[in-house]
């Protein structure tokens, strides 16, 4: 699990204790797991120490962030060359600074400069996704279409990322797999995620738990 913390401009500087709590979560084997909590220390500073380890436009002023960052973008057939209706999406490596300059929601990634990060592009016109959204299952849980699309993006995004990693390893060892195999694999993953959504939505309504 990853937690993002946004610190507003002008926030008080200093060291603070931060406690995160996870409750009413669903176990993979079924049932609701126990409440878990973590205590950590958060330090708020005006500016990161100067370092020569950064890259890109901010080189020498900011260090590159630790850990992996993954962006998710909803896109369409008109915006992506070679996509067709059955296309689920793809994973593309994009420079963080370029993504930050093009998408306001990822502006905070500008500090990473030329570092390439995975960008998961999802087809918002994917037929099976549209069918899921039109089935009326949205009435089972709060949040409506956007919440449902968000849950789909998490499941399919993880699946596409793992598939992309497997393809890259296979390219190094055996050469690139053909496009029809990649398309079939992506569709199988997406339809597998969608097949589980109605059951989870109903369970969430009955238990009062939202993911």
Coordinates of N, CA and C in Angstrom, one line a residue:
X1 N 0.8 -1.2 0.0 CA 0.0 0.0 0.0 C 0.9 1.2 0.0
X2 N 0.5 2.2 -0.8 CA 1.3 3.5 -0.9 C 0.4 4.6 -0.5
X3 N 0.9 5.5 0.3 CA 0.1 6.7 0.7 C 0.8 8.0 0.3
X4 N 0.1 8.9 -0.4 CA 0.7 10.1 -0.8 C 0.2 11.3 0.1
X5 N 1.1 12.1 0.5 CA 0.8 13.2 1.4 C 1.1 14.5 0.7
X6 N 0.1 15.4 0.6 CA 0.2 16.7 0.0 C 0.4 17.8 1.1
X7 N 1.5 18.5 1.0 CA 1.8 19.6 2.0 C 1.5 20.9 1.3
X8 N 0.6 21.7 1.8 CA 0.2 23.0 1.1 C 1.3 24.0 1.3
X9 N 1.4 24.9 0.3 CA 2.3 26.0 0.4 C 2.1 26.8 1.6
X10 N 3.2 27.2 2.3 CA 3.0 28.0 3.6 C 2.8 27.1 4.8
X11 N 2.8 25.8 4.7 CA 2.6 25.0 5.9 C 3.8 25.2 6.9
X12 N 3.5 25.0 8.2 CA 4.5 25.1 9.2 C 5.6 24.1 9.0
X13 N 6.9 24.6 9.1 CA 8.0 23.6 9.1 C 8.2 23.0 10.4
X14 N 8.8 21.8 10.3 CA 9.1 21.1 11.6 C 9.0 19.6 11.4
X15 N 9.2 18.9 12.5 CA 9.1 17.4 12.5 C 7.8 17.0 13.2
X16 N 7.0 16.2 12.6 CA 5.7 15.8 13.1 C 5.5 14.3 13.1
X17 N 4.8 13.8 14.1 CA 4.4 12.3 14.1 C 3.2 12.2 13.3
X18 N 3.2 11.2 12.4 CA 2.1 10.9 11.5 C 1.7 9.4 11.7
X19 N 0.4 9.3 12.0 CA -0.1 7.9 12.2 C -1.1 7.6 11.1
X20 N -0.9 6.5 10.4 CA -1.9 6.0 9.4 C -2.6 4.8 9.9
X21 N -3.9 4.7 9.6 CA -4.7 3.6 10.1 C -5.5 3.0 9.0
X22 N -5.5 1.7 8.9 CA -6.2 0.9 7.9 C -7.2 0.0 8.6
X23 N -8.5 0.2 8.3 CA -9.5 -0.6 9.0 C -10.6 -1.0 8.0
X24 N -11.3 -2.1 8.3 CA -12.4 -2.6 7.5 C -11.9 -3.0 6.1
X25 N -10.7 -3.6 6.0 CA -10.2 -4.0 4.7 C -10.6 -5.4 4.4
X26 N -10.7 -5.7 3.1 CA -11.1 -7.1 2.7 C -9.9 -8.0 2.5
X27 N -9.9 -9.2 3.2 CA -8.9 -10.2 3.0 C -9.0 -10.9 1.7
X28 N -7.9 -11.3 1.1 CA -8.0 -12.0 -0.2 C -8.7 -13.3 0.0
X29 N -8.7 -13.9 1.2 CA -9.4 -15.2 1.4 C -10.8 -15.0 1.8
X30 N -11.2 -13.7 1.9 CA -12.6 -13.4 2.4 C -12.6 -12.9 3.8
X31 N -13.6 -12.1 4.1 CA -13.8 -11.6 5.5 C -13.1 -10.2 5.6
X32 N -13.2 -9.6 6.7 CA -12.7 -8.3 7.0 C -11.5 -8.4 7.9
X33 N -10.4 -7.8 7.5 CA -9.2 -7.9 8.3 C -9.2 -7.0 9.5
X34 N -8.2 -7.2 10.4 CA -8.2 -6.3 11.7 C -7.6 -4.9 11.4
X35 N -7.9 -4.0 12.2 CA -7.4 -2.7 12.1 C -5.9 -2.7 12.3
X36 N -5.2 -2.0 11.4 CA -3.7 -1.9 11.5 C -3.3 -0.4 11.5
X37 N -2.3 -0.1 12.2 CA -1.8 1.3 12.2 C -0.3 1.4 12.1
X38 N 0.2 2.4 11.6 CA 1.6 2.7 11.5 C 1.9 4.1 11.9
X39 N 3.0 4.2 12.7 CA 3.5 5.5 13.1 C 4.8 5.9 12.4
X40 N 4.9 7.0 11.9 CA 6.1 7.4 11.2 C 6.4 8.9 11.5
X41 N 7.5 9.4 11.1 CA 7.9 10.8 11.4 C 8.0 11.5 10.1
X42 N 7.3 12.7 10.0 CA 7.3 13.5 8.8 C 8.0 14.8 9.1
X43 N 8.9 15.2 8.2 CA 9.6 16.5 8.4 C 9.3 17.4 7.2
X44 N 8.8 18.6 7.5 CA 8.4 19.6 6.5 C 9.5 20.6 6.5
X45 N 10.0 20.9 5.3 CA 11.1 21.8 5.1 C 10.7 22.8 4.0
X46 N 11.3 23.9 3.9 CA 11.0 24.9 2.9 C 11.6 24.5 1.6
X47 N 12.7 23.8 1.5 CA 13.4 23.4 0.3 C 14.3 22.2 0.6
X48 N 14.3 21.3 -0.3 CA 15.2 20.1 -0.2 C 16.7 20.6 -0.2
X49 N 17.6 19.9 0.5 CA 19.0 20.3 0.4 C 19.5 20.2 -1.0
X50 N 20.4 21.1 -1.3 CA 21.1 21.1 -2.7 C 21.9 19.8 -2.8
X51 N 21.8 19.3 -4.0 CA 22.6 18.0 -4.3 C 22.9 18.0 -5.8
X52 N 24.0 17.3 -6.1 CA 24.3 17.1 -7.5 C 23.8 15.8 -8.1
X53 N 22.9 15.1 -7.4 CA 22.4 13.8 -7.8 C 21.1 14.0 -8.6
X54 N 20.6 15.2 -8.7 CA 19.3 15.3 -9.5 C 19.6 15.3 -11.0
X55 N 18.5 15.4 -11.7 CA 18.6 15.3 -13.2 C 17.6 16.3 -13.8
X56 N 17.7 16.6 -15.1 CA 16.8 17.4 -15.8 C 16.9 18.8 -15.4
X57 N 15.8 19.6 -15.6 CA 15.8 21.1 -15.5 C 16.2 21.5 -14.1
X58 N 16.0 20.7 -13.1 CA 16.3 21.1 -11.7 C 17.6 20.5 -11.2
X59 N 18.4 20.0 -12.1 CA 19.7 19.4 -11.7 C 20.5 20.3 -10.8
X60 N 21.0 19.8 -9.7 CA 21.8 20.6 -8.8 C 21.0 21.3 -7.7
X61 N 19.7 21.3 -7.9 CA 18.9 22.0 -6.9 C 18.1 21.0 -6.0
X62 N 17.5 20.0 -6.6 CA 16.7 19.0 -5.9 C 17.3 17.6 -6.2
X63 N 17.2 16.8 -5.2 CA 17.5 15.4 -5.5 C 16.3 14.7 -6.1
X64 N 16.6 13.6 -6.8 CA 15.5 12.9 -7.4 C 14.8 12.1 -6.3
X65 N 13.5 11.9 -6.4 CA 12.7 11.3 -5.3 C 13.0 9.8 -5.3
X66 N 12.9 9.2 -4.1 CA 13.1 7.8 -3.9 C 11.8 7.0 -4.2
X67 N 11.9 5.8 -4.6 CA 10.8 4.9 -4.9 C 10.2 5.1 -6.3
X68 N 9.3 4.2 -6.6 CA 8.7 4.3 -8.0 C 7.5 5.2 -8.0
X69 N 7.3 5.8 -9.2 CA 6.1 6.6 -9.4 C 5.5 6.0 -10.7
X70 N 4.1 5.9 -10.7 CA 3.4 5.4 -11.8 C 2.2 6.3 -12.1
X71 N 2.1 6.8 -13.3 CA 1.0 7.7 -13.7 C -0.1 6.9 -14.5
X72 N -1.3 7.3 -14.3 CA -2.4 6.6 -15.1 C -3.2 7.7 -15.9
X73 N -3.3 7.5 -17.2 CA -4.0 8.4 -18.0 C -5.1 7.7 -18.8
X74 N -6.3 8.3 -18.8 CA -7.4 7.8 -19.6 C -7.3 8.5 -21.0
X75 N -7.3 7.7 -22.1 CA -7.1 8.3 -23.4 C -8.1 7.6 -24.4
X76 N -8.0 8.0 -25.6 CA -9.0 7.5 -26.6 C -8.3 7.1 -27.9
X77 N -9.1 6.5 -28.8 CA -8.6 6.0 -30.1 C -8.1 7.2 -30.9
X78 N -8.7 8.3 -30.8 CA -8.3 9.5 -31.6 C -6.9 10.0 -31.1
X79 N -6.6 9.8 -29.9 CA -5.3 10.3 -29.4 C -4.1 9.4 -29.5
X80 N -4.4 8.1 -29.7 CA -3.3 7.1 -29.8 C -3.2 6.4 -31.1
X81 N -2.1 6.5 -31.7 CA -1.9 5.9 -33.0 C -1.8 4.3 -32.9
X82 N -2.6 3.7 -33.8 CA -2.6 2.2 -33.8 C -3.6 1.5 -32.9
X83 N -4.3 2.3 -32.1 CA -5.2 1.7 -31.2 C -6.5 1.4 -31.9
X84 N -7.2 0.3 -31.5 CA -8.5 0.0 -32.0 C -9.4 -0.2 -30.8
X85 N -10.7 -0.4 -31.0 CA -11.6 -0.6 -29.9 C -11.2 -1.7 -28.9
X86 N -10.7 -2.9 -29.4 CA -10.3 -3.9 -28.4 C -9.1 -3.6 -27.6
X87 N -8.4 -2.5 -27.9 CA -7.2 -2.2 -27.2 C -7.5 -1.8 -25.8
X88 N -6.9 -2.5 -24.8 CA -7.1 -2.2 -23.4 C -6.3 -1.0 -23.0
X89 N -5.1 -0.9 -23.4 CA -4.2 0.2 -23.0 C -2.8 -0.3 -23.2
X90 N -1.9 0.5 -22.7 CA -0.4 0.2 -22.8 C 0.3 0.9 -21.7
X91 N 1.6 0.4 -21.5 CA 2.5 1.1 -20.6 C 3.6 1.7 -21.4
X92 N 3.8 3.0 -21.1 CA 4.8 3.8 -21.9 C 5.7 4.5 -20.9
X93 N 7.0 4.5 -21.2 CA 7.9 5.2 -20.3 C 8.1 6.6 -20.8
X94 N 7.8 7.6 -19.9 CA 7.8 9.0 -20.2 C 8.6 9.8 -19.2
X95 N 9.4 10.8 -19.7 CA 10.1 11.6 -18.8 C 9.2 12.3 -17.9
X96 N 9.5 12.3 -16.6 CA 8.7 12.9 -15.6 C 8.4 14.4 -15.8
X97 N 9.4 15.1 -16.2 CA 9.3 16.6 -16.5 C 8.3 16.8 -17.6
X98 N 8.4 16.0 -18.6 CA 7.5 16.2 -19.8 C 6.1 15.9 -19.4
X99 N 5.8 14.8 -18.6 CA 4.5 14.5 -18.2 C 4.0 15.6 -17.3
X100 N 4.8 16.1 -16.4 CA 4.4 17.2 -15.5 C 4.0 18.5 -16.3
X101 N 4.7 18.7 -17.4 CA 4.3 19.9 -18.2 C 3.1 19.8 -19.0
X102 N 2.6 18.6 -19.2 CA 1.5 18.3 -20.0 C 0.2 18.0 -19.2
X103 N 0.4 17.5 -18.0 CA -0.8 17.2 -17.2 C -0.7 17.8 -15.8
X104 N -1.6 18.7 -15.5 CA -1.6 19.4 -14.2 C -1.6 18.5 -13.0
X105 N -2.3 17.3 -13.1 CA -2.4 16.4 -11.9 C -1.1 15.8 -11.6
X106 N -0.1 15.8 -12.5 CA 1.2 15.3 -12.2 C 2.3 16.3 -12.2
X107 N 1.9 17.6 -11.9 CA 2.9 18.7 -11.9 C 4.0 18.5 -10.8
X108 N 3.6 17.7 -9.7 CA 4.6 17.5 -8.7 C 5.8 16.6 -9.1
X109 N 5.6 15.9 -10.2 CA 6.7 15.0 -10.7 C 7.8 15.8 -11.4
X110 N 7.6 17.1 -11.6 CA 8.6 17.9 -12.4 C 10.0 17.8 -11.7
X111 N 10.0 17.6 -10.4 CA 11.2 17.6 -9.6 C 12.1 16.4 -10.1
X112 N 11.5 15.4 -10.7 CA 12.3 14.2 -11.1 C 13.0 14.4 -12.4
X113 N 12.7 15.6 -13.1 CA 13.4 15.9 -14.3 C 13.3 14.9 -15.4
X114 N 14.4 14.4 -15.9 CA 14.4 13.5 -17.1 C 14.2 12.1 -16.7
X115 N 14.0 11.8 -15.5 CA 13.8 10.4 -15.1 C 12.5 9.8 -15.7
X116 N 12.7 8.7 -16.3 CA 11.5 8.0 -17.0 C 10.7 7.3 -16.0
X117 N 9.4 7.5 -16.1 CA 8.4 6.8 -15.2 C 7.4 6.1 -16.0
X118 N 6.8 5.0 -15.5 CA 5.8 4.2 -16.3 C 4.5 5.0 -16.3
X119 N 3.9 5.2 -17.5 CA 2.6 5.8 -17.6 C 1.7 4.8 -18.2
X120 N 0.6 4.5 -17.4 CA -0.4 3.5 -17.8 C -1.4 4.2 -18.6
X121 N -1.6 4.0 -19.9 CA -2.6 4.6 -20.7 C -3.8 3.6 -20.8
X122 N -5.0 4.0 -20.5 CA -6.1 3.1 -20.5 C -7.1 3.7 -21.6
X123 N -7.7 2.8 -22.3 CA -8.7 3.1 -23.4 C -10.1 3.3 -22.7
X124 N -10.5 4.6 -22.7 CA -11.8 4.9 -22.0 C -13.0 4.4 -22.9
X125 N -12.7 3.9 -24.1 CA -13.8 3.4 -24.9 C -13.7 1.9 -25.1
X126 N -13.0 1.2 -24.2 CA -12.9 -0.2 -24.2 C -14.3 -0.8 -24.1
X127 N -14.8 -1.6 -25.0 CA -16.2 -2.1 -25.0 C -16.6 -2.7 -23.7
X128 N -15.8 -3.6 -23.2 CA -16.2 -4.3 -22.0 C -16.3 -3.4 -20.7
X129 N -15.4 -2.4 -20.7 CA -15.5 -1.4 -19.7 C -16.8 -0.6 -19.8
X130 N -17.2 -0.2 -21.0 CA -18.4 0.6 -21.2 C -19.6 -0.3 -20.8
X131 N -19.6 -1.6 -21.2 CA -20.7 -2.5 -20.8 C -20.8 -2.6 -19.3
X132 N -19.7 -2.7 -18.6 CA -19.8 -2.8 -17.2 C -20.4 -1.5 -16.6
X133 N -20.0 -0.3 -17.1 CA -20.5 0.9 -16.6 C -22.0 1.1 -16.9
X134 N -22.4 0.5 -17.9 CA -23.8 0.6 -18.3 C -24.8 -0.4 -17.7
X135 N -24.3 -1.3 -17.0 CA -25.1 -2.5 -16.5 C -25.9 -2.1 -15.3
X136 N -25.7 -0.9 -14.7 CA -26.4 -0.6 -13.5 C -25.8 -1.0 -12.2
X137 N -24.6 -1.7 -12.3 CA -23.9 -2.1 -11.1 C -23.4 -0.9 -10.3
X138 N -23.4 0.3 -10.9 CA -22.9 1.4 -10.2 C -23.8 1.8 -9.0
X139 N -25.1 1.4 -9.1 CA -26.0 1.7 -8.1 C -25.7 0.9 -6.8
X140 N -24.9 -0.1 -6.9 CA -24.6 -0.9 -5.8 C -23.6 -0.2 -4.8
X141 N -22.8 0.7 -5.3 CA -21.8 1.3 -4.4 C -21.8 2.8 -4.6
X142 N -21.2 3.5 -3.7 CA -21.2 5.0 -3.8 C -20.1 5.4 -4.8
X143 N -20.2 6.6 -5.3 CA -19.1 7.1 -6.1 C -19.4 7.2 -7.6
X144 N -20.4 6.4 -8.1 CA -20.8 6.5 -9.4 C -19.7 6.1 -10.4
X145 N -19.9 6.5 -11.7 CA -19.0 6.1 -12.8 C -17.5 6.3 -12.5
X146 N -17.2 7.5 -11.9 CA -15.8 7.8 -11.7 C -15.1 6.9 -10.7
X147 N -15.8 6.5 -9.7 CA -15.3 5.6 -8.7 C -15.1 4.2 -9.3
X148 N -16.1 3.8 -10.1 CA -16.0 2.5 -10.8 C -14.8 2.5 -11.7
X149 N -14.6 3.5 -12.5 CA -13.5 3.6 -13.4 C -12.2 3.6 -12.6
X150 N -12.2 4.2 -11.4 CA -10.9 4.2 -10.6 C -10.6 2.8 -10.1
X151 N -11.6 2.1 -9.7 CA -11.3 0.7 -9.3 C -10.8 -0.2 -10.4
X152 N -11.4 0.0 -11.6 CA -11.0 -0.7 -12.8 C -9.5 -0.3 -13.1
X153 N -9.2 1.0 -13.0 CA -7.9 1.4 -13.4 C -6.8 0.8 -12.5
X154 N -7.1 0.6 -11.2 CA -6.2 0.0 -10.3 C -5.9 -1.4 -10.7
X155 N -7.0 -2.2 -10.9 CA -6.8 -3.6 -11.2 C -6.1 -3.8 -12.5
X156 N -6.6 -3.1 -13.6 CA -6.0 -3.3 -14.9 C -4.6 -2.7 -15.0
X157 N -4.5 -1.6 -14.3 CA -3.2 -0.9 -14.3 C -2.1 -1.8 -13.7
X158 N -2.3 -2.4 -12.6 CA -1.4 -3.4 -12.0 C -1.1 -4.5 -13.0
X159 N -2.2 -5.1 -13.6 CA -2.0 -6.2 -14.5 C -1.2 -5.8 -15.7
X160 N -1.5 -4.6 -16.3 CA -0.7 -4.2 -17.5 C 0.8 -3.9 -17.2
X161 N 1.0 -3.4 -16.0 CA 2.4 -3.2 -15.5 C 3.2 -4.5 -15.4
X162 N 2.6 -5.5 -14.8 CA 3.2 -6.8 -14.6 C 3.4 -7.4 -16.0
X163 N 2.4 -7.3 -16.9 CA 2.6 -7.9 -18.2 C 3.7 -7.2 -19.0
X164 N 3.8 -5.9 -18.9 CA 4.8 -5.1 -19.5 C 6.2 -5.5 -19.0
X165 N 6.3 -5.7 -17.7 CA 7.6 -6.2 -17.2 C 8.0 -7.5 -17.8
X166 N 7.0 -8.4 -17.9 CA 7.3 -9.8 -18.4 C 7.7 -9.7 -19.9
X167 N 7.0 -8.8 -20.6 CA 7.4 -8.6 -22.1 C 8.8 -8.1 -22.2
X168 N 9.2 -7.1 -21.4 CA 10.5 -6.6 -21.5 C 11.6 -7.7 -21.2
X169 N 11.3 -8.5 -20.2 CA 12.3 -9.6 -19.9 C 12.3 -10.6 -21.0
X170 N 11.2 -10.9 -21.6 CA 11.1 -11.8 -22.7 C 11.9 -11.2 -23.9
X171 N 11.7 -9.9 -24.2 CA 12.4 -9.3 -25.3 C 14.0 -9.5 -25.1
X172 N 14.4 -9.3 -23.9 CA 15.9 -9.5 -23.7 C 16.4 -10.9 -23.9
X173 N 15.5 -11.9 -23.6 CA 15.9 -13.3 -23.6 C 15.6 -13.9 -25.0
X174 N 14.4 -13.7 -25.5 CA 13.9 -14.4 -26.6 C 13.4 -13.5 -27.8
X175 N 13.4 -12.2 -27.6 CA 12.9 -11.4 -28.7 C 11.5 -10.9 -28.4
X176 N 11.0 -9.9 -29.1 CA 9.7 -9.4 -28.8 C 8.5 -10.3 -29.2
X177 N 7.5 -10.5 -28.3 CA 6.3 -11.3 -28.7 C 5.5 -10.6 -29.8
X178 N 4.7 -11.3 -30.5 CA 3.9 -10.6 -31.6 C 2.8 -9.8 -31.0
X179 N 2.3 -8.9 -31.8 CA 1.3 -7.9 -31.3 C -0.1 -8.7 -30.9
X180 N -0.4 -9.7 -31.7 CA -1.7 -10.4 -31.4 C -1.6 -11.1 -30.1
X181 N -0.4 -11.6 -29.7 CA -0.3 -12.2 -28.4 C -0.4 -11.2 -27.3
X182 N 0.2 -10.0 -27.4 CA 0.1 -9.0 -26.4 C -1.3 -8.5 -26.3
X183 N -2.0 -8.3 -27.4 CA -3.4 -7.8 -27.4 C -4.3 -8.8 -26.7
X184 N -4.1 -10.1 -27.0 CA -4.9 -11.2 -26.4 C -4.7 -11.2 -24.9
X185 N -3.4 -11.1 -24.5 CA -3.1 -11.1 -23.0 C -3.7 -9.9 -22.3
X186 N -3.7 -8.7 -22.9 CA -4.2 -7.5 -22.3 C -5.7 -7.7 -22.1
X187 N -6.4 -8.2 -23.2 CA -7.9 -8.4 -23.1 C -8.2 -9.4 -22.0
X188 N -7.5 -10.5 -21.9 CA -7.8 -11.5 -20.9 C -7.7 -10.9 -19.5
X189 N -6.6 -10.1 -19.3 CA -6.4 -9.5 -18.0 C -7.6 -8.5 -17.7
X190 N -7.9 -7.7 -18.6 CA -9.0 -6.7 -18.4 C -10.3 -7.3 -18.2
X191 N -10.6 -8.3 -18.9 CA -11.9 -9.0 -18.8 C -12.0 -9.8 -17.5
X192 N -10.8 -10.3 -17.0 CA -10.8 -11.0 -15.7 C -11.1 -10.0 -14.6
X193 N -10.5 -8.8 -14.7 CA -10.7 -7.8 -13.7 C -12.2 -7.4 -13.7
X194 N -12.8 -7.2 -14.8 CA -14.2 -6.7 -14.9 C -15.1 -7.8 -14.5
X195 N -14.8 -9.1 -14.7 CA -15.7 -10.2 -14.3 C -15.8 -10.2 -12.8
X196 N -14.8 -9.8 -12.0 CA -14.9 -9.8 -10.6 C -15.6 -8.5 -10.0
X197 N -15.7 -7.5 -10.8 CA -16.2 -6.2 -10.2 C -17.6 -6.3 -9.7
X198 N -18.6 -6.8 -10.4 CA -20.0 -6.9 -9.9 C -20.1 -7.6 -8.6
X199 N -19.4 -8.7 -8.4 CA -19.4 -9.4 -7.2 C -18.9 -8.6 -6.0
X200 N -17.7 -7.9 -6.3 CA -17.1 -7.1 -5.3 C -18.0 -5.9 -4.9
X201 N -18.7 -5.3 -6.0 CA -19.5 -4.2 -5.7 C -20.7 -4.6 -4.8
X202 N -21.3 -5.7 -5.1 CA -22.4 -6.2 -4.3 C -21.9 -6.5 -2.8
X203 N -20.7 -7.1 -2.7 CA -20.2 -7.4 -1.4 C -19.9 -6.1 -0.6
X204 N -19.4 -5.1 -1.3 CA -19.1 -3.8 -0.7 C -20.4 -3.1 -0.2
X205 N -21.5 -3.3 -1.0 CA -22.7 -2.7 -0.5 C -23.3 -3.4 0.7
X206 N -23.2 -4.7 0.7 CA -23.7 -5.5 1.8 C -23.0 -5.2 3.1
X207 N -21.7 -5.0 3.0 CA -20.8 -4.9 4.2 C -20.6 -3.4 4.6
X208 N -20.9 -2.5 3.6 CA -20.7 -1.1 3.9 C -19.2 -0.7 3.7
X209 N -18.5 -1.6 2.9 CA -17.1 -1.3 2.7 C -16.9 -0.9 1.3
X210 N -16.1 0.2 1.1 CA -15.7 0.7 -0.3 C -14.2 0.5 -0.4
X211 N -13.8 0.1 -1.6 CA -12.3 0.0 -1.8 C -11.9 1.3 -2.4

